[in-house]
Amino acid sequence: MSRPFAPGLRRFRSAVVVGAWGACMASSAGCGYRFVGKDTGLPEGVTAVCAPIFTNETAEPTLETLFTRFLRQELTRVGRLSTGAACDARLEGTVLSVWNSPTIAGNYFRVVAQARLRLVKDGQVLKETVIAGTEDYLLGTGDILEAEANRQAALDRLAEVLMRDGYDRLASTW
């Protein structure tokens, strides 16, 4: 009795071998990706971090709560957020600036924000970084409420990206 599916099986096996070989080559190529443990990155002795409300140095109301919320969300995601006496350090934040500008594309505006993060332990700054970014938004059909809603949504997206980037910079050992 013959085996009609044997050539197809050989091709499948060779594809698996080639795929595994490619994965090994890609993982050793030094592309910048790496596996790190949960306890790596932050300075030694810092495993639990408190995140008090940001300071807002802008004229824009409530930005401090927006940035604090996304920083705490990021700390929760990586398993570092703590409260009270369980904190080894504080991650203090300041919203430094926010402004809008038109873009060259019609009916689009750009919101720009800048924030500073400091990792503080026992009154001493262990690490500090300043992060900035932009996010575009559509003004809409001329309704001012629609334009403001689009701007707030852009600020939300921007704050989330900045806090993720800020934490990554502080936790980076590179």
Coordinates of C-alpha atoms in Angstrom, one line a residue:
M1 CA 0.0 0.0 0.0
S2 CA 1.4 3.4 -0.9
R3 CA 1.5 6.5 1.2
P4 CA 0.0 9.3 -0.9
F5 CA 0.6 12.1 1.6
A6 CA 4.3 11.4 2.2
P7 CA 5.7 14.1 -0.2
G8 CA 3.4 16.7 1.4
L9 CA 4.5 15.7 4.8
R10 CA 8.2 16.1 3.9
R11 CA 7.5 19.6 2.6
F12 CA 5.7 20.4 5.8
R13 CA 8.6 19.1 7.9
S14 CA 11.2 21.1 5.8
A15 CA 9.1 24.2 6.2
V16 CA 9.0 23.7 10.0
V17 CA 12.8 23.2 10.0
V18 CA 13.4 26.3 7.9
G19 CA 11.0 28.3 10.1
A20 CA 12.7 27.3 13.3
W21 CA 16.1 28.1 11.8
G22 CA 14.8 31.6 10.7
A23 CA 13.5 32.2 14.2
C24 CA 16.8 31.3 15.7
M25 CA 18.6 33.6 13.3
A26 CA 16.3 36.5 14.0
S27 CA 16.6 36.1 17.7
S28 CA 20.3 36.2 17.6
A29 CA 20.5 39.1 15.1
G30 CA 20.7 41.8 17.7
C31 CA 17.6 43.6 16.6
G32 CA 17.1 45.3 19.9
Y33 CA 14.4 43.1 21.4
R34 CA 15.3 41.2 24.5
F35 CA 13.6 39.2 27.2
V36 CA 13.8 40.7 30.7
G37 CA 12.5 39.6 34.0
K38 CA 9.9 41.5 36.0
D39 CA 12.4 42.6 38.6
T40 CA 14.9 44.2 36.1
G41 CA 15.2 47.7 35.0
L42 CA 14.5 50.0 38.0
P43 CA 17.4 50.7 40.3
E44 CA 18.3 48.0 42.9
G45 CA 16.0 48.0 45.9
V46 CA 13.1 49.5 44.0
T47 CA 10.3 47.0 43.4
A48 CA 7.2 48.9 44.5
V49 CA 6.5 52.5 43.4
C50 CA 4.0 55.1 44.5
A51 CA 2.7 57.6 41.9
P52 CA 1.4 60.8 43.6
I53 CA -0.7 63.2 41.6
F54 CA 1.3 65.1 38.9
T55 CA 2.2 68.8 39.2
N56 CA 0.6 70.8 36.4
E57 CA 2.7 73.8 35.2
T58 CA 0.3 74.6 32.3
A59 CA -2.8 76.7 32.1
E60 CA -4.7 73.6 31.0
P61 CA -6.9 72.4 33.8
T62 CA -7.0 68.7 34.9
L63 CA -4.0 67.6 32.9
E64 CA -2.4 66.4 36.1
T65 CA -5.1 63.8 36.7
L66 CA -5.0 62.6 33.1
F67 CA -1.2 62.0 33.1
T68 CA -1.3 60.5 36.7
R69 CA -4.0 58.0 35.6
F70 CA -2.0 56.8 32.6
L71 CA 1.2 56.5 34.7
R72 CA -0.6 54.5 37.3
Q73 CA -2.1 52.3 34.6
E74 CA 1.4 51.6 33.2
L75 CA 2.7 50.9 36.7
T76 CA -0.2 48.5 37.2
R77 CA 0.5 46.8 33.9
V78 CA 4.1 46.1 34.8
G79 CA 3.2 45.1 38.4
R80 CA 5.1 48.0 40.2
L81 CA 2.3 50.2 41.6
S82 CA 1.9 50.2 45.3
T83 CA 0.5 52.5 48.0
G84 CA 1.5 53.7 51.5
A85 CA 4.3 52.1 53.4
A86 CA 4.8 49.3 50.8
C87 CA 6.5 51.8 48.4
D88 CA 10.2 51.7 47.9
A89 CA 10.2 54.9 45.9
R90 CA 8.0 57.6 44.4
L91 CA 7.6 58.3 40.7
E92 CA 6.9 62.1 40.6
G93 CA 5.6 63.7 37.5
T94 CA 5.2 67.2 36.2
V95 CA 3.3 68.3 33.1
L96 CA 5.6 70.9 31.7
S97 CA 3.7 72.2 28.6
V98 CA 0.9 71.6 26.2
W99 CA -0.1 73.5 23.1
N100 CA -1.9 73.2 19.8
S101 CA -0.8 74.1 16.3
P102 CA -2.4 73.7 12.9
T103 CA -0.9 71.1 10.5
I104 CA -0.4 71.5 6.8
A105 CA -3.2 69.0 6.2
G106 CA -6.5 70.9 6.1
N107 CA -8.8 70.7 9.1
Y108 CA -6.2 69.0 11.3
F109 CA -4.5 70.3 14.4
R110 CA -1.7 68.9 16.4
V111 CA -1.5 68.8 20.2
V112 CA 2.0 68.8 21.7
A113 CA 2.8 67.9 25.3
Q114 CA 5.9 67.6 27.4
A115 CA 6.3 66.0 30.9
R116 CA 9.0 65.2 33.3
L117 CA 9.2 62.0 35.4
R118 CA 11.5 61.6 38.4
L119 CA 12.1 58.4 40.4
V120 CA 12.8 59.5 44.0
K121 CA 13.9 57.4 46.9
D122 CA 14.6 58.8 50.4
G123 CA 14.5 62.4 49.0
Q124 CA 17.2 61.6 46.3
V125 CA 16.5 61.6 42.6
L126 CA 17.6 58.2 41.3
K127 CA 16.5 58.7 37.6
E128 CA 14.9 61.5 35.7
T129 CA 13.6 61.8 32.1
V130 CA 11.7 64.4 30.1
I131 CA 9.3 63.1 27.4
A132 CA 7.5 64.9 24.7
G133 CA 5.2 63.9 21.9
T134 CA 2.6 65.0 19.4
E135 CA -0.8 63.7 18.4
D136 CA -3.0 65.0 15.5
Y137 CA -6.7 65.4 15.6
L138 CA -9.5 66.4 13.3
L139 CA -11.3 69.7 14.0
G140 CA -14.5 68.2 12.7
T141 CA -17.4 69.9 10.9
G142 CA -17.1 73.3 12.6
D143 CA -18.9 72.4 15.9
I144 CA -16.7 73.6 18.7
L145 CA -17.9 70.8 21.0
E146 CA -16.8 68.2 18.4
A147 CA -13.4 69.9 18.0
E148 CA -12.9 69.9 21.8
A149 CA -13.9 66.3 22.1
N150 CA -11.4 65.3 19.4
R151 CA -8.7 67.4 21.1
Q152 CA -9.4 65.6 24.5
A153 CA -9.3 62.2 22.8
A154 CA -5.9 63.2 21.2
L155 CA -4.7 64.3 24.7
D156 CA -5.7 60.9 26.1
R157 CA -3.9 59.0 23.4
L158 CA -0.8 61.3 23.8
A159 CA -0.7 61.0 27.6
E160 CA -0.9 57.2 27.4
V161 CA 1.9 56.9 24.9
L162 CA 4.1 59.4 26.9
M163 CA 3.6 57.6 30.2
R164 CA 4.5 54.2 28.7
D165 CA 7.6 55.8 27.0
G166 CA 8.5 57.6 30.2
Y167 CA 8.4 54.4 32.3
D168 CA 10.3 52.5 29.7
R169 CA 13.0 55.1 29.8
L170 CA 13.3 55.1 33.6
A171 CA 13.3 51.3 33.7
S172 CA 15.8 50.9 30.9
T173 CA 19.2 49.6 31.8
W174 CA 20.7 50.5 28.5

